[in-house]
PDB file of C-alpha atoms in Angstrom:
ATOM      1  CA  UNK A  13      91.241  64.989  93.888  1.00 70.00           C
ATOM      2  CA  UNK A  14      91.680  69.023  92.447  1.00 84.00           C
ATOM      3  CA  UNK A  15      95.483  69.904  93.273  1.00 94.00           C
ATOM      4  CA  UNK A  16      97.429  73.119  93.660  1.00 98.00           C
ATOM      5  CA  UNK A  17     100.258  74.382  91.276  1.00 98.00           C
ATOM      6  CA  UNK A  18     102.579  76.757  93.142  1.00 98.00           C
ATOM      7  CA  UNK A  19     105.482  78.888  93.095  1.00 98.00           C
ATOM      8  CA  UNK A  20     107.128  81.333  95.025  1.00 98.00           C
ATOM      9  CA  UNK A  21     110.315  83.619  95.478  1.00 98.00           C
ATOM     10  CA  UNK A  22     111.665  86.532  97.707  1.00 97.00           C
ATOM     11  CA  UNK A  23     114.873  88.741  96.485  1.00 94.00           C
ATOM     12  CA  UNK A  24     116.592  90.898  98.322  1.00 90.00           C
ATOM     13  CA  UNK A  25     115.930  94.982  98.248  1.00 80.00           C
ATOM     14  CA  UNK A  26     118.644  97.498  96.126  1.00 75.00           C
ATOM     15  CA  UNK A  27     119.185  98.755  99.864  1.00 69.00           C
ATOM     16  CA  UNK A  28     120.074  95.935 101.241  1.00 67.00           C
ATOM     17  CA  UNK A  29     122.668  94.554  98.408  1.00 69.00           C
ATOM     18  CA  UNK A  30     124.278  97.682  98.516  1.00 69.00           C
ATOM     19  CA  UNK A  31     124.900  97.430 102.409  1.00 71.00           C
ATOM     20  CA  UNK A  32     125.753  93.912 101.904  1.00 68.00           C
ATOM     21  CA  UNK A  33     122.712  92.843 104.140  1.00 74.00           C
ATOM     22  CA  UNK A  34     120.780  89.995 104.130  1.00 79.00           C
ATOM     23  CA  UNK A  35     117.274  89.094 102.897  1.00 91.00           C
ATOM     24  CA  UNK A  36     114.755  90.656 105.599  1.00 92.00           C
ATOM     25  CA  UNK A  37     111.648  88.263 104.113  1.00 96.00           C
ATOM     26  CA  UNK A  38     110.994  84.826 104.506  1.00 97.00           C
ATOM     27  CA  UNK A  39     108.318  82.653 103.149  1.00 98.00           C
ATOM     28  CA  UNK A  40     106.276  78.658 103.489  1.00 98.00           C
ATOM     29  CA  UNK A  41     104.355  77.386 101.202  1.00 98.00           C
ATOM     30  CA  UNK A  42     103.114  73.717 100.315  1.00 98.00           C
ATOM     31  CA  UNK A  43     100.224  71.208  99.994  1.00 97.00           C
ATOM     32  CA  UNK A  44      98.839  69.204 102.534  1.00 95.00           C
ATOM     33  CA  UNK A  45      95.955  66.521 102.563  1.00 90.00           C
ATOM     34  CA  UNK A  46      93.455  66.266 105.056  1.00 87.00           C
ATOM     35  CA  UNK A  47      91.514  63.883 107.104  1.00 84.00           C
ATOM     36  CA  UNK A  48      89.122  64.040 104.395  1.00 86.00           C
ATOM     37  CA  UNK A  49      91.525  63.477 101.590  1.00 87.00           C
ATOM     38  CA  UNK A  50      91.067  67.058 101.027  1.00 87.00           C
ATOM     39  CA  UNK A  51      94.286  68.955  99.419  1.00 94.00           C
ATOM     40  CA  UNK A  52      94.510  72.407 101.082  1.00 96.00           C
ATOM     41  CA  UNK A  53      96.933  74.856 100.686  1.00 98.00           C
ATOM     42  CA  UNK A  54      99.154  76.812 103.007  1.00 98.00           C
ATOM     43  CA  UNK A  55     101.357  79.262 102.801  1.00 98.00           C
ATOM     44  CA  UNK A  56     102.861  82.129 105.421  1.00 98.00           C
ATOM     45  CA  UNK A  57     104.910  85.380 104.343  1.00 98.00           C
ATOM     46  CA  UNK A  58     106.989  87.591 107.148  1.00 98.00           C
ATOM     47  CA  UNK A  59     108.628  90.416 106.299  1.00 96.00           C
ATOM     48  CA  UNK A  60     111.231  91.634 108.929  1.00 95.00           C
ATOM     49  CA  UNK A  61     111.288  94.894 110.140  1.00 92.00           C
ATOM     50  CA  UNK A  62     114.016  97.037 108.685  1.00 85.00           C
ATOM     51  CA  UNK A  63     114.837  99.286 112.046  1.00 87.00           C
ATOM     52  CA  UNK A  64     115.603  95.679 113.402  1.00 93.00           C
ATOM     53  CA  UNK A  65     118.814  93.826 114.218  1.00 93.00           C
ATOM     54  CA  UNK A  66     117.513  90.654 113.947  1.00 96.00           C
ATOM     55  CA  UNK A  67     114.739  91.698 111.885  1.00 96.00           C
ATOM     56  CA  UNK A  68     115.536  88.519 109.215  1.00 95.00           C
ATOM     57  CA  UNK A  69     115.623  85.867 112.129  1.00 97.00           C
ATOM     58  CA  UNK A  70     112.507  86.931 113.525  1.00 98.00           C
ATOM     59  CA  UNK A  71     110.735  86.603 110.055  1.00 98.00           C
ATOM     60  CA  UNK A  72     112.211  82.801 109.413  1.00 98.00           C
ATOM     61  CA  UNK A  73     110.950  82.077 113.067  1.00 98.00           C
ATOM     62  CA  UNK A  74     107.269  83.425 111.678  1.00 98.00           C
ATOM     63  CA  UNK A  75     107.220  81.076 108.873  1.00 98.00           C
ATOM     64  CA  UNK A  76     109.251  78.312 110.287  1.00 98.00           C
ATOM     65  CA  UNK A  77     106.853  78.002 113.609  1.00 98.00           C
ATOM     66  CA  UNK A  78     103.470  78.761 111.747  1.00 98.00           C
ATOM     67  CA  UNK A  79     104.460  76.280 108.933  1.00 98.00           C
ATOM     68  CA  UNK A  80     105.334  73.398 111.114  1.00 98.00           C
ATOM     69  CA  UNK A  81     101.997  74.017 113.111  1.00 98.00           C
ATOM     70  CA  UNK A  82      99.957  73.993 110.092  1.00 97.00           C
ATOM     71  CA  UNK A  83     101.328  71.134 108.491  1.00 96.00           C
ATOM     72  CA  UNK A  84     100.672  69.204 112.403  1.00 95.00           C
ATOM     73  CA  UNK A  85      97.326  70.296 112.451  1.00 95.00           C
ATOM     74  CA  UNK A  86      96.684  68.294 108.953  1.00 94.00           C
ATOM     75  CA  UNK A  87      99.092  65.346 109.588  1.00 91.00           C
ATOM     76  CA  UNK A  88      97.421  64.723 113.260  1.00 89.00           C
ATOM     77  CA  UNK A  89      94.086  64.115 111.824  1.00 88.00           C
ATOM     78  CA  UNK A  90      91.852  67.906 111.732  1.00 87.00           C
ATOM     79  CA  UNK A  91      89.465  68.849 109.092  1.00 85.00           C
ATOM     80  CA  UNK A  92      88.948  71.977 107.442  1.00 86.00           C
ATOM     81  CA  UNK A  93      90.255  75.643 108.564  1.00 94.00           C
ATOM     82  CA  UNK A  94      91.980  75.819 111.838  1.00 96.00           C
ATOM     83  CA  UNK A  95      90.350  77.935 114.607  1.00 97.00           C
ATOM     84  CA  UNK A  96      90.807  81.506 115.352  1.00 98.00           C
ATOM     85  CA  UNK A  97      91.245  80.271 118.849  1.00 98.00           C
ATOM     86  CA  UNK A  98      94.551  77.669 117.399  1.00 97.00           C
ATOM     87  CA  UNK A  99      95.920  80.630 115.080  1.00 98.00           C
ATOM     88  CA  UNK A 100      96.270  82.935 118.506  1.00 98.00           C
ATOM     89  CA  UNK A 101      97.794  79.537 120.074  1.00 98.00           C
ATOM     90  CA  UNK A 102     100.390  79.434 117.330  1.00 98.00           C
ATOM     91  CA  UNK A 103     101.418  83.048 117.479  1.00 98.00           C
ATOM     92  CA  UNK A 104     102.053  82.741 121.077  1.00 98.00           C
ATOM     93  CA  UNK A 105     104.563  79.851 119.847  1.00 98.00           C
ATOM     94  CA  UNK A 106     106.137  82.024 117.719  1.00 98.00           C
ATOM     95  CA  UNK A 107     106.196  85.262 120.557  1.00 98.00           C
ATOM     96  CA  UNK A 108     108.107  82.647 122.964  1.00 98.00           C
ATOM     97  CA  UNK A 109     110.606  81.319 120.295  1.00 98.00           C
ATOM     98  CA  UNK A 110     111.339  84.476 119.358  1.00 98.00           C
ATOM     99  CA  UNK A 111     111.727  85.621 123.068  1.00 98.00           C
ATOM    100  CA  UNK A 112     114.029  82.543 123.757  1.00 98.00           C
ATOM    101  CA  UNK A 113     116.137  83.569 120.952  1.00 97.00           C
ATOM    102  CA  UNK A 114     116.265  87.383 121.980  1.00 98.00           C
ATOM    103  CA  UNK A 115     117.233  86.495 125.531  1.00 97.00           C
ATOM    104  CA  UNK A 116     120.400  83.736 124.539  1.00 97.00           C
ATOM    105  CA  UNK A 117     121.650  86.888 122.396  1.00 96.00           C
ATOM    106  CA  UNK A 118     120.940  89.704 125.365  1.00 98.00           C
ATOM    107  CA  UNK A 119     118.665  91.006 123.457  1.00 98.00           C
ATOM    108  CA  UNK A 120     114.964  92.163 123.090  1.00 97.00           C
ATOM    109  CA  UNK A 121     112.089  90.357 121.185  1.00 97.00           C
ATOM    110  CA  UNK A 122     111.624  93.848 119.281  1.00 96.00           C
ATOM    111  CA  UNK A 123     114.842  92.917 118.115  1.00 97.00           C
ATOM    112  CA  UNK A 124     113.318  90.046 115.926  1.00 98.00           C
ATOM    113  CA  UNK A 125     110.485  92.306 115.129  1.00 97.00           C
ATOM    114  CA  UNK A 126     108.419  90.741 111.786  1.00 98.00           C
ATOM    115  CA  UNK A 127     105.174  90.861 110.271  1.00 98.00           C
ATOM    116  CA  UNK A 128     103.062  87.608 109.538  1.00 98.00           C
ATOM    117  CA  UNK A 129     100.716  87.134 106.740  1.00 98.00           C
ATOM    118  CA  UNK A 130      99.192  83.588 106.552  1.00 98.00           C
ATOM    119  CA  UNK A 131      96.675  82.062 104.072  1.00 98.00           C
ATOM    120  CA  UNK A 132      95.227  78.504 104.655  1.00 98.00           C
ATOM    121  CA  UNK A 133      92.712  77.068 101.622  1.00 98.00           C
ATOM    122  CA  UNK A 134      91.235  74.274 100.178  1.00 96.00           C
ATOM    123  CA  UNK A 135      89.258  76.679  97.745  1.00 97.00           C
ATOM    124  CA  UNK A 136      86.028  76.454  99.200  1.00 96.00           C
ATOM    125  CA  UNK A 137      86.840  77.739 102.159  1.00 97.00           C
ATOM    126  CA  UNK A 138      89.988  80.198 103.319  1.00 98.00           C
ATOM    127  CA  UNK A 139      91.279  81.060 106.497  1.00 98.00           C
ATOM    128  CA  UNK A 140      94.077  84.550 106.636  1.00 98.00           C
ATOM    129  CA  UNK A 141      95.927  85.241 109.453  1.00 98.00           C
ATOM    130  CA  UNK A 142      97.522  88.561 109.693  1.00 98.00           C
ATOM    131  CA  UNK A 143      99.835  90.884 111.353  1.00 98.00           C
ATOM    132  CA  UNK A 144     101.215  94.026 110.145  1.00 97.00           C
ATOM    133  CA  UNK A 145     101.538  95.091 106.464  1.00 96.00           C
ATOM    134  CA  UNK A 146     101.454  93.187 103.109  1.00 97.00           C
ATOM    135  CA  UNK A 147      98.105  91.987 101.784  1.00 98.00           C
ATOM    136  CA  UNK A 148      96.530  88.575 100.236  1.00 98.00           C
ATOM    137  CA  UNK A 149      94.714  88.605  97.042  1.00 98.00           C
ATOM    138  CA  UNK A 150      92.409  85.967  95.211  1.00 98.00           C
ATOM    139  CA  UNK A 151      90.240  84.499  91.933  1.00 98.00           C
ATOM    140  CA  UNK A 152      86.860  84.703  92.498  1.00 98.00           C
ATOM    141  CA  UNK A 153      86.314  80.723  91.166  1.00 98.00           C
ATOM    142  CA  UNK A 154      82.781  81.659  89.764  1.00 97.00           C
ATOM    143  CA  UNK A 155      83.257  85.670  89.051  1.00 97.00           C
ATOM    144  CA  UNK A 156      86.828  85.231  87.716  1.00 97.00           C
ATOM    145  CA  UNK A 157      87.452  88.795  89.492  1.00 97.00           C
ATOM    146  CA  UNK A 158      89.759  89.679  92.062  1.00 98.00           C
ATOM    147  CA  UNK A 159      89.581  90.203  95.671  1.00 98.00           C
ATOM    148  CA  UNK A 160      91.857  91.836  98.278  1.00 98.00           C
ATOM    149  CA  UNK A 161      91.193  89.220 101.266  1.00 98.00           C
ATOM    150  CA  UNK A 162      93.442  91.085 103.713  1.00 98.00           C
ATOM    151  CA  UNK A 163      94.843  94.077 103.483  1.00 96.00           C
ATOM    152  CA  UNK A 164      97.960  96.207 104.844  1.00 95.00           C
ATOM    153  CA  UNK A 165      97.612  97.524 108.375  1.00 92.00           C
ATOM    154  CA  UNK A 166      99.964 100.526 109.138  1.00 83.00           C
ATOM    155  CA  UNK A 167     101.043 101.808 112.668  1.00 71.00           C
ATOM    156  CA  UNK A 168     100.169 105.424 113.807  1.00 68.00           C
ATOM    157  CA  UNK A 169     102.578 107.200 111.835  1.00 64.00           C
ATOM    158  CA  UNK A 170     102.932 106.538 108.227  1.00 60.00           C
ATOM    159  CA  UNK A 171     105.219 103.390 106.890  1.00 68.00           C
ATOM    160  CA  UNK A 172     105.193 102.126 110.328  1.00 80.00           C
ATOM    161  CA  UNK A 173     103.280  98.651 111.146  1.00 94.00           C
ATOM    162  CA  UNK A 174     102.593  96.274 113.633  1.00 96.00           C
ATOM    163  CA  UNK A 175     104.440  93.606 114.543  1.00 97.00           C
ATOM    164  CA  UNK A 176     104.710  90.134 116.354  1.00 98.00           C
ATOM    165  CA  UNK A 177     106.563  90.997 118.512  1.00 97.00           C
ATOM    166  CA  UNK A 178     104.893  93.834 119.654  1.00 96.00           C
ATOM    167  CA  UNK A 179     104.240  94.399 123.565  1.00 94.00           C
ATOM    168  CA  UNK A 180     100.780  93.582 125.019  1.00 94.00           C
ATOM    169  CA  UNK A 181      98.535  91.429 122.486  1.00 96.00           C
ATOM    170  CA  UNK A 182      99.872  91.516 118.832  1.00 96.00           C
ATOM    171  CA  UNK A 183      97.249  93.106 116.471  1.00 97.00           C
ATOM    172  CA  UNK A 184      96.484  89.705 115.156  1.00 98.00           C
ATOM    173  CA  UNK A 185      93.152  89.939 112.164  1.00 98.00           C
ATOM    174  CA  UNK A 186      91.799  86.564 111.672  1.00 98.00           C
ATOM    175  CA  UNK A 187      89.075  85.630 108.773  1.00 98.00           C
ATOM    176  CA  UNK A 188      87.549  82.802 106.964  1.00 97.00           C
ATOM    177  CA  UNK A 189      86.491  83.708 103.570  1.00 98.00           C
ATOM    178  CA  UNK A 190      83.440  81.268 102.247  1.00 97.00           C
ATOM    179  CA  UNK A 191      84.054  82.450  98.338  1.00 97.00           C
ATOM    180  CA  UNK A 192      85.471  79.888  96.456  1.00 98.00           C
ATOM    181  CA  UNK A 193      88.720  80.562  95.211  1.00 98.00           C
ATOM    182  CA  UNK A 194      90.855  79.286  92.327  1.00 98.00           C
ATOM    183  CA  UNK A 195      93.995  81.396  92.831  1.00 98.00           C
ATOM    184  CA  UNK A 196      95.768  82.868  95.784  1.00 98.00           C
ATOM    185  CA  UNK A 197      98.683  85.339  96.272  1.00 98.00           C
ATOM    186  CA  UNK A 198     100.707  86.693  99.251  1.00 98.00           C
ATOM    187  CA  UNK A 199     102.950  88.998  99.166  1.00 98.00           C
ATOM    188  CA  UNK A 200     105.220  91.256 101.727  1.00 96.00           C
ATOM    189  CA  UNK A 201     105.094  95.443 101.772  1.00 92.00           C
ATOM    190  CA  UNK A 202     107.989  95.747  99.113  1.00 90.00           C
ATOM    191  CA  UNK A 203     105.539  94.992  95.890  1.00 92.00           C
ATOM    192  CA  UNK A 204     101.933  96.461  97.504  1.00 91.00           C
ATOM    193  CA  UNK A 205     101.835  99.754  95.966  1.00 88.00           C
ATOM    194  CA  UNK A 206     102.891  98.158  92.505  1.00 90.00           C
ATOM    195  CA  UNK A 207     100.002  95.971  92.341  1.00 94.00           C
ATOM    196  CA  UNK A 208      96.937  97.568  94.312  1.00 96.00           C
ATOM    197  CA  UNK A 209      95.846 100.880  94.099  1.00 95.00           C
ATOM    198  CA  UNK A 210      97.218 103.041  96.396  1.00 87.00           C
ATOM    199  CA  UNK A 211      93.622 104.682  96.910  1.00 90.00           C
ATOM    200  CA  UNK A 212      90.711 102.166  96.698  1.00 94.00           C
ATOM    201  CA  UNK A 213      92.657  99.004  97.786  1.00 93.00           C
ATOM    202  CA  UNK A 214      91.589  97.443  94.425  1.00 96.00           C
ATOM    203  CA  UNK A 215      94.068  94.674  93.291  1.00 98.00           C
ATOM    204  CA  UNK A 216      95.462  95.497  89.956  1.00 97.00           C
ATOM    205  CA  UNK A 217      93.848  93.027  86.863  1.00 96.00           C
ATOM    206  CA  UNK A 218      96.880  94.188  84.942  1.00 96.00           C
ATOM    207  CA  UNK A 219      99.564  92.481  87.300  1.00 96.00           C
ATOM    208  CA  UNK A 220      97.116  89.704  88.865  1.00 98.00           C
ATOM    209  CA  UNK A 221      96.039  88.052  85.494  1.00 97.00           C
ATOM    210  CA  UNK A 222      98.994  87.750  83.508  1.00 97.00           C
ATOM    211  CA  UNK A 223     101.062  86.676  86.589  1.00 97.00           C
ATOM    212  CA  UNK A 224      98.432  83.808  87.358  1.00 98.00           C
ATOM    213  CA  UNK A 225      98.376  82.187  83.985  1.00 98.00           C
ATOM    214  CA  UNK A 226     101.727  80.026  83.620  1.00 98.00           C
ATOM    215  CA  UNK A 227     100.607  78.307  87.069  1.00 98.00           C
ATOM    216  CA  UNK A 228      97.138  77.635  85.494  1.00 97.00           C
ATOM    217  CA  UNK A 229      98.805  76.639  82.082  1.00 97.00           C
ATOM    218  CA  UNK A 230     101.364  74.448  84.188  1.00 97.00           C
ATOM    219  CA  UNK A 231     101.285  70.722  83.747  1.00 95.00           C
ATOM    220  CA  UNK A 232     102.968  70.357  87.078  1.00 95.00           C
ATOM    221  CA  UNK A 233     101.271  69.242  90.445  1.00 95.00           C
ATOM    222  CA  UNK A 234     102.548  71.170  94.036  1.00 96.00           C
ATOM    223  CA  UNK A 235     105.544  73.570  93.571  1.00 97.00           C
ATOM    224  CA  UNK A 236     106.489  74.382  90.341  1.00 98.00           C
ATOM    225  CA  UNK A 237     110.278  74.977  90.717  1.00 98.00           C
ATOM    226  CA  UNK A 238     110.644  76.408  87.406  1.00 98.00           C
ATOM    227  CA  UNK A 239     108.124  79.095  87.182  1.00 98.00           C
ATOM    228  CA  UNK A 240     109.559  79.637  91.035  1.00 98.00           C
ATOM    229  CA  UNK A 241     112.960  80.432  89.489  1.00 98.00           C
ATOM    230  CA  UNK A 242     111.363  82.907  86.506  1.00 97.00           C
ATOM    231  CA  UNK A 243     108.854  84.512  89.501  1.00 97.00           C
ATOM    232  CA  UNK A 244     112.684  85.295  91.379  1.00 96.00           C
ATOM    233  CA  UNK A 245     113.870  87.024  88.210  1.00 95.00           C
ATOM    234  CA  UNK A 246     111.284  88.833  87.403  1.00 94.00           C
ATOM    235  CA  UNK A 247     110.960  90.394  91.004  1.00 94.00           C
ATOM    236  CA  UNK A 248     114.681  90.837  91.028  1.00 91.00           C
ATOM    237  CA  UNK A 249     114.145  93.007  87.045  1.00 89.00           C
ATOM    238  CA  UNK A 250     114.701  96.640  87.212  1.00 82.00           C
ATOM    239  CA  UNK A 251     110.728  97.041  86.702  1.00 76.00           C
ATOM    240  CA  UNK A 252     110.510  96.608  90.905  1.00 75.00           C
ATOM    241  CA  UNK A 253     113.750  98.387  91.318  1.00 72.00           C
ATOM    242  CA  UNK A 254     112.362 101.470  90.354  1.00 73.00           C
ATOM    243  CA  UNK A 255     109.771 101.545  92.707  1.00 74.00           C
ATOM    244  CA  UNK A 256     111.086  99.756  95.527  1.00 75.00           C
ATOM    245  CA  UNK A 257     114.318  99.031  97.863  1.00 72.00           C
ATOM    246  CA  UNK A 258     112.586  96.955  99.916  1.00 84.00           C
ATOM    247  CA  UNK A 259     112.569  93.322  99.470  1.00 92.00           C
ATOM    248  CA  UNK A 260     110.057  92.044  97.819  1.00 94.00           C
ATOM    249  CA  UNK A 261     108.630  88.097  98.424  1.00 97.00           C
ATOM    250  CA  UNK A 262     105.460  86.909  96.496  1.00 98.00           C
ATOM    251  CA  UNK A 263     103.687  83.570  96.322  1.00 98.00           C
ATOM    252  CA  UNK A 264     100.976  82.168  93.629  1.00 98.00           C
ATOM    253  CA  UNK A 265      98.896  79.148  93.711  1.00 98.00           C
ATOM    254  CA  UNK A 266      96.720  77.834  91.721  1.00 98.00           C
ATOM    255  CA  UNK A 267      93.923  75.294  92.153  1.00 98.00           C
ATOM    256  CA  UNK A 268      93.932  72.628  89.218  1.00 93.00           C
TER     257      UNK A 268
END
């Protein structure tokens, strides 16, 4: 059965260290198996909005409710990508935790207000959920080049985005990409403009290629808690600082 090797790590921004504030992102990733014996892999980013109180919370209860959906939809017996149709299900989960929390505090859901980007593949087939900014990137499996699968969506006025918890119906973009993949990466706003042109969109070889090749050269099977803990530092390395406060959360994974 092919496998996936996979890491991941979010630091905190320069901004938010100095202001003794905590870590805005929040991430899920793992393997599951499906009905078919099929291993897929899942993984969900959230990036809390900074003009937020709760901005943090509201990103863990992205990830937290989106994970434990996914990982139900496997256990309890589906096969292949979930439905666009399920995916809007699940974010309405998420819109009422996140409303349940705002309203034990007095507060409002824009409060908790994150952004969700979502990625479900068994490399045949990929589904991406998204809302707001950040992007998704992938390895052609046959062209070996790189793809931007979903990109950044900004609000009306430049670095403003959506959000879940917006009012009406969330600008939710769902998509299920029939190229077969062999690598996958999410990552939040706080690394985008360091790794895809700022102009054409176009991932950049230079940061994709080298990043992906200690997961493919890794003898280990599902998270790789090692190259997790070098992929931390490395974000965390004055190279990001000097382009970015923000925080910054990425995840790789490779299919073996």
């Amino acid at each position: 059965m092919t496998r996936w090797t996979f890491g991941s790590a979010s630091v905190r921004g320069i901004s938010h260290v100095k202001n003794g504030t905590r870590l805005q992102d929040a991430k899920r990733c793992f393997e599951v198996v499906d009905a078919d014996g099929a291993s897929i892999f899942c993984a969900v980013v959230s990036d809390g909005a900074g003009s937020a109180s709760h901005g943090g919370e509201g990103a863990s209860v992205v990830c937290r409710t989106m994970a434990e959906a996914l990982r139900s939809h496997f256990v309890n017996g589906s096969r292949g990508m979930p439905s666009e149709e399920l995916v809007w299900d699940w974010v309405d989960q998420v819109r009422d935790r996140i409303i349940h929390a705002a309203s034990l505090r007095s507060l409002s859901p824009r409060d908790f207000a994150a952004t969700m980007v979502l990625a479900v593949t068994d490399g045949s087939s990929t589904l991406t959920a998204h809302i707001g900014d950040g992007a998704i990137v992938a390895r052609s499996a046959a062209e070996q080049n790189w793809l931007l699968l979903s990109e950044s969506q900004n609000g009306e006025y430049a670095s403003t985005t959506y959000f879940v918890t917006d009012s009406g119906t969330p600008r939710l973009r769902v998509a299920e990409h029939s190229v077969p993949i062999d690598a996958i990466f999410l990552f939040s706003d706080g690394i985008e403009n360091q790794v895809l042109d700022s102009v054409t969109n176009e991932p950049y070889e230079n940061f994709f290629k080298p990043m992906v090749r200690p997961f493919a050269s890794s003898t280990s099977l599902g998270r790789d808690h090692f190259l997790s803990g070098r992929l931390s530092a490395y974000l965390d390395s004055e190279k990001f600082a000097e382009h970015t406060d923000d925080d910054k959360t990425l995840v790789i994974a490779v299919r073996k």
